[in-house]
PDB file of C-alpha atoms in Angstrom:
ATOM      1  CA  UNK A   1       1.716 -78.346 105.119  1.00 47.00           C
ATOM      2  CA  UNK A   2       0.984 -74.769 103.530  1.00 49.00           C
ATOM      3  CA  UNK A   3      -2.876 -73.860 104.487  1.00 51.00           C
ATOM      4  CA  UNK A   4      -3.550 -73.396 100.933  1.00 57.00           C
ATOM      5  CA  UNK A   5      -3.325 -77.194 100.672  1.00 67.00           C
ATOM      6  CA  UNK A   6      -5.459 -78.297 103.214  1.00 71.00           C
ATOM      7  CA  UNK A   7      -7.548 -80.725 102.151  1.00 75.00           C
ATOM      8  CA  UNK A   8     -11.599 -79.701 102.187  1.00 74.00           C
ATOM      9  CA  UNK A   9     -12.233 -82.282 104.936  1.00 76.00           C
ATOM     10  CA  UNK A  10      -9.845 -80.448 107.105  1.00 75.00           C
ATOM     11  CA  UNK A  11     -10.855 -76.866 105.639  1.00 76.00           C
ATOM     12  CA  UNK A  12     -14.282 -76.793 107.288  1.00 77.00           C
ATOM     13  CA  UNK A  13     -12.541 -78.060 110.581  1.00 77.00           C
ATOM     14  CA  UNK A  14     -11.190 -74.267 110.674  1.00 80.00           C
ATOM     15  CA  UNK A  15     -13.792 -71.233 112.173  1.00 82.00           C
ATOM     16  CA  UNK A  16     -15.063 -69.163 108.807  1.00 80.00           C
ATOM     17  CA  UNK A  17     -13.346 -66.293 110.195  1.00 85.00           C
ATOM     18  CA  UNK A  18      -9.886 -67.700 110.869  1.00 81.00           C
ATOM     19  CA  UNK A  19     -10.494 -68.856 107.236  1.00 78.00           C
ATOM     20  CA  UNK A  20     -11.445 -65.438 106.057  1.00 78.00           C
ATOM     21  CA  UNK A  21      -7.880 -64.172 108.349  1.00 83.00           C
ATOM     22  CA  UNK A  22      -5.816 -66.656 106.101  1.00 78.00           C
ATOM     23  CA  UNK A  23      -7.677 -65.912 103.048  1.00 78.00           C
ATOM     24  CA  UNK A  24      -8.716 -70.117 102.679  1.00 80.00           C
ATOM     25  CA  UNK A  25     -12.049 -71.167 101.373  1.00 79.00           C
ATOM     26  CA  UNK A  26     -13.795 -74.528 101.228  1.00 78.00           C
ATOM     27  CA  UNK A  27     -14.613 -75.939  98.000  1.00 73.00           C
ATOM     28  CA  UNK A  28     -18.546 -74.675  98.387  1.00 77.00           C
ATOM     29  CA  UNK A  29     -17.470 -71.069  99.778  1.00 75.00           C
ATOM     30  CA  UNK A  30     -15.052 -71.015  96.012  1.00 66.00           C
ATOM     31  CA  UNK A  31     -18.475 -72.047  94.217  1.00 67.00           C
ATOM     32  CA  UNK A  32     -20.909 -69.753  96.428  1.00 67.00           C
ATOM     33  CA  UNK A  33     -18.509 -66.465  95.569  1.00 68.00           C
ATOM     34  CA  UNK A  34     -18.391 -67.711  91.696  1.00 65.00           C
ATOM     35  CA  UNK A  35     -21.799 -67.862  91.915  1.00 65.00           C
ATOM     36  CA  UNK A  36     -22.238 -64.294  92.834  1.00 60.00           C
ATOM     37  CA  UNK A  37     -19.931 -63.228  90.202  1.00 70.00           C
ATOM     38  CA  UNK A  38     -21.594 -64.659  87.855  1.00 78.00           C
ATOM     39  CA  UNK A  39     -25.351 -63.542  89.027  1.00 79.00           C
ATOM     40  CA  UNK A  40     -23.394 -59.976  89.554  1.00 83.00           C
ATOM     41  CA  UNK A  41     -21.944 -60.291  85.292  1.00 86.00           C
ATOM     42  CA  UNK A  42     -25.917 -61.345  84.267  1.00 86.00           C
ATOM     43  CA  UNK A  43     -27.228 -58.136  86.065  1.00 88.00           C
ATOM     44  CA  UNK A  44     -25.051 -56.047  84.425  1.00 90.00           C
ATOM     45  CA  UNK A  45     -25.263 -57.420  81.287  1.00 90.00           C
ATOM     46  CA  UNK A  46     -29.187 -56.746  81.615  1.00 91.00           C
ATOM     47  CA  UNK A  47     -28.885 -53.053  83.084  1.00 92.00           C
ATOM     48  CA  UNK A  48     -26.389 -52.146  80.084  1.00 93.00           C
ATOM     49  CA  UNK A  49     -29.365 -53.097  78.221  1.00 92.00           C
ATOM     50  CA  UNK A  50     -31.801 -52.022  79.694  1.00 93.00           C
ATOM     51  CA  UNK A  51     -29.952 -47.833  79.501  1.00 92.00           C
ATOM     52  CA  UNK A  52     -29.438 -48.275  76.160  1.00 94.00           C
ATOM     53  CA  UNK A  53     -32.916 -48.515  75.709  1.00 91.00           C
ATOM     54  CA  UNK A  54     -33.436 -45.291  77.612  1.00 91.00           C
ATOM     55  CA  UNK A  55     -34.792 -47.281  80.787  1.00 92.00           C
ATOM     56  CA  UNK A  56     -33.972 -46.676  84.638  1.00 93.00           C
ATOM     57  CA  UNK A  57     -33.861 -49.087  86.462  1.00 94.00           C
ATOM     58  CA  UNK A  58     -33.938 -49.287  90.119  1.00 92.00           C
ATOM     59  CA  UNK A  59     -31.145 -51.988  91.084  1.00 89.00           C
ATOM     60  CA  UNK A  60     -31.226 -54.596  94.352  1.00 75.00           C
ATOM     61  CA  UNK A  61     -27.890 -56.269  95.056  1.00 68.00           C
ATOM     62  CA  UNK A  62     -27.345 -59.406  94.271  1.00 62.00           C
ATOM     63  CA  UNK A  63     -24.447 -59.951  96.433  1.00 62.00           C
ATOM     64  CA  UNK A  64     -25.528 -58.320  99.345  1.00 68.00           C
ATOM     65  CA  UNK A  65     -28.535 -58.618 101.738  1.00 71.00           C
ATOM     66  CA  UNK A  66     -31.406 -56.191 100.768  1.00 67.00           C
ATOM     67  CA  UNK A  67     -32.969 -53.156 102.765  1.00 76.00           C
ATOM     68  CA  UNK A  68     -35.649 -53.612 100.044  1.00 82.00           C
ATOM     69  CA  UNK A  69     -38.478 -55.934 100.978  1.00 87.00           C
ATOM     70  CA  UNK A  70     -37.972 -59.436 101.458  1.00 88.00           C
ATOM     71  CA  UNK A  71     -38.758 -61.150  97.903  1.00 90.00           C
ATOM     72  CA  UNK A  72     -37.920 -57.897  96.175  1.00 91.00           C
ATOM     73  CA  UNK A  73     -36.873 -58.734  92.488  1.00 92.00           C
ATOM     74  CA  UNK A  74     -33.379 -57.727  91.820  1.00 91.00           C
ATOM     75  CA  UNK A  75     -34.718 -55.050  88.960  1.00 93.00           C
ATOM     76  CA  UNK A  76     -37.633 -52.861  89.325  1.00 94.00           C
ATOM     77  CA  UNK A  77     -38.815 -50.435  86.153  1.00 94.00           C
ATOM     78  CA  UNK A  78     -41.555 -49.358  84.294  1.00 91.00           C
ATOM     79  CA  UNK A  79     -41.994 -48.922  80.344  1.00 89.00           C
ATOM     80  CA  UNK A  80     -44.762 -47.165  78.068  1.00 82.00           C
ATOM     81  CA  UNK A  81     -46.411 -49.149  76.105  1.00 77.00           C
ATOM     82  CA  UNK A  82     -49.391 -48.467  73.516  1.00 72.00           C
ATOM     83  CA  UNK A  83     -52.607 -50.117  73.926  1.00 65.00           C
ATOM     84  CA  UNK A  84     -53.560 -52.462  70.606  1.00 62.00           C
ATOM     85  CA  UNK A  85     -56.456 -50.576  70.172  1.00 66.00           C
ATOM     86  CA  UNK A  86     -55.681 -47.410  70.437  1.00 62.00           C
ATOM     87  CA  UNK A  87     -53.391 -44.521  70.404  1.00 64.00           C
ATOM     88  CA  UNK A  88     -53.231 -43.859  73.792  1.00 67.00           C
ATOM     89  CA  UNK A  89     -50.082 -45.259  76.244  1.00 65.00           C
ATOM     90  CA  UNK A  90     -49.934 -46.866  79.464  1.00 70.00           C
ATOM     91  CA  UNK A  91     -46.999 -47.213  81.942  1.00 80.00           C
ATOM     92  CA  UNK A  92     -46.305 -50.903  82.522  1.00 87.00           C
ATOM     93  CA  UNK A  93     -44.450 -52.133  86.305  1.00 93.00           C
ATOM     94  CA  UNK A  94     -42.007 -54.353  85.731  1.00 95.00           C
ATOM     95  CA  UNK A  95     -39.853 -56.734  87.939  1.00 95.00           C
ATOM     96  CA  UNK A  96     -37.037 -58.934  87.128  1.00 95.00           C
ATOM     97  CA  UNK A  97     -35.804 -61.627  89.851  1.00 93.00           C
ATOM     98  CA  UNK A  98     -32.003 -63.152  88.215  1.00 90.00           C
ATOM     99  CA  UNK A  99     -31.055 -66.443  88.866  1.00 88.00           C
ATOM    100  CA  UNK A 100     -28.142 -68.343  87.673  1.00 85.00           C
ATOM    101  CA  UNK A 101     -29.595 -71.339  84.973  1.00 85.00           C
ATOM    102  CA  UNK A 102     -30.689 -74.179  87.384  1.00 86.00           C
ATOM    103  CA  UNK A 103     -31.072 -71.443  90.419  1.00 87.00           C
ATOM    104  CA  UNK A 104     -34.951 -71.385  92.283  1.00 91.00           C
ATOM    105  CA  UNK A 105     -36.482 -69.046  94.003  1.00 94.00           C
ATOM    106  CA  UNK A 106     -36.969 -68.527  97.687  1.00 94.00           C
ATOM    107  CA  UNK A 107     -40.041 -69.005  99.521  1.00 96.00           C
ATOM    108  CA  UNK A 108     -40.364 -65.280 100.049  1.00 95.00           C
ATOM    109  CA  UNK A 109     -39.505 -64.318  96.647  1.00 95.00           C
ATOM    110  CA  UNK A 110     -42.712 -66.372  95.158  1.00 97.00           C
ATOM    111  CA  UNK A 111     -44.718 -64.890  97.549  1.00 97.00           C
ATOM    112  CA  UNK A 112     -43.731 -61.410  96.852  1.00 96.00           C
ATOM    113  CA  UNK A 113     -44.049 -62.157  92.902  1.00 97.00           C
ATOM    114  CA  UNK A 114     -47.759 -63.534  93.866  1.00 97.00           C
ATOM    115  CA  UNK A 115     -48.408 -59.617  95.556  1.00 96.00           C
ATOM    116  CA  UNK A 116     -46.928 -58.400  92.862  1.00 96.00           C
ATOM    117  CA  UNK A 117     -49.184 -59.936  89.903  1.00 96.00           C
ATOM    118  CA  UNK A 118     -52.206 -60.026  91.575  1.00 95.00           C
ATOM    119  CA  UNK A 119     -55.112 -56.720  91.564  1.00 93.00           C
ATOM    120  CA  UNK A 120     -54.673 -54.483  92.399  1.00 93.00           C
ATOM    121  CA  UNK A 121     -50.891 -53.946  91.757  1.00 92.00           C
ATOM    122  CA  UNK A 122     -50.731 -56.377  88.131  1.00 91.00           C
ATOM    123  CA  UNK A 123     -46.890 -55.860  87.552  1.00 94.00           C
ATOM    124  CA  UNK A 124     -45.437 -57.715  85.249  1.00 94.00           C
ATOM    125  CA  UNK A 125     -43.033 -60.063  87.220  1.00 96.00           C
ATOM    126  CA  UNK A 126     -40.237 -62.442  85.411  1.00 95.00           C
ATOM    127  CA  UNK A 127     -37.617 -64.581  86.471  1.00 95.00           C
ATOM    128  CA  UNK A 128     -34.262 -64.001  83.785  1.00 90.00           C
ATOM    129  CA  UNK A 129     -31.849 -66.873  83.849  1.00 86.00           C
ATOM    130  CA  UNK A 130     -29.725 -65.962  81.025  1.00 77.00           C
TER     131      UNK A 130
END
């Protein structure tokens, strides 16, 4: 039997990393790295956007894990924006977490949105899922 046709019940019998050797993945490992791809498309979708506008953005992986905080949104930025009232401007912080439709965040990541919102810091924290 070729090891491309293993069946997934036999697949995760086989260590990850003689899996990795032969270049086989179980049915969730094929969904996991389509997953990435996807969150990886959405992020760059959003950046493009984003410097069109004139806005940097400072950029977290999504397909790697961070050096940046644990809970640290995947896009970090700030924007001018003019008070209602008046002429003068104000820089806003803002932080976007992505997440594939249906995807949650983790534990950490609400808590760090929490520090985020609250006083003193008040950024403006969103999760994008499309």
């Amino acid at each position: 039997m070729k090891p491309e046709l293993l069946p997934p019940t036999m697949l995760r019998l086989v260590s990850p990393a003689d899996r990795a050797k032969l270049g086989l993945k179980t049915p969730e490992e094929h969904v996991a790295a389509a997953e990435v791809k996807s969150e990886r498309q959405l992020q760059q979708q959003i950046l493009n956007l984003l410097r069109l506008r004139g806005i940097e953005v400072i950029v977290s992986r999504t397909d790697r894990k961070t050096s940046n905080n644990v809970g640290c949104p995947d896009l970090i930025f700030a924007v001018q924006t003019c008070h209602p009232e008046s002429r003068l401007g104000y820089d806003r912080m803002c932080a976007w977490e992505l997440k594939l439709p249906g995807g949650t965040l983790s534990p950490e990541q609400v808590a760090m949105h929490e520090r985020l919102r609250t006083a003193p810091n008040c950024w403006r924290v969103s999760v994008i899922y499309s």
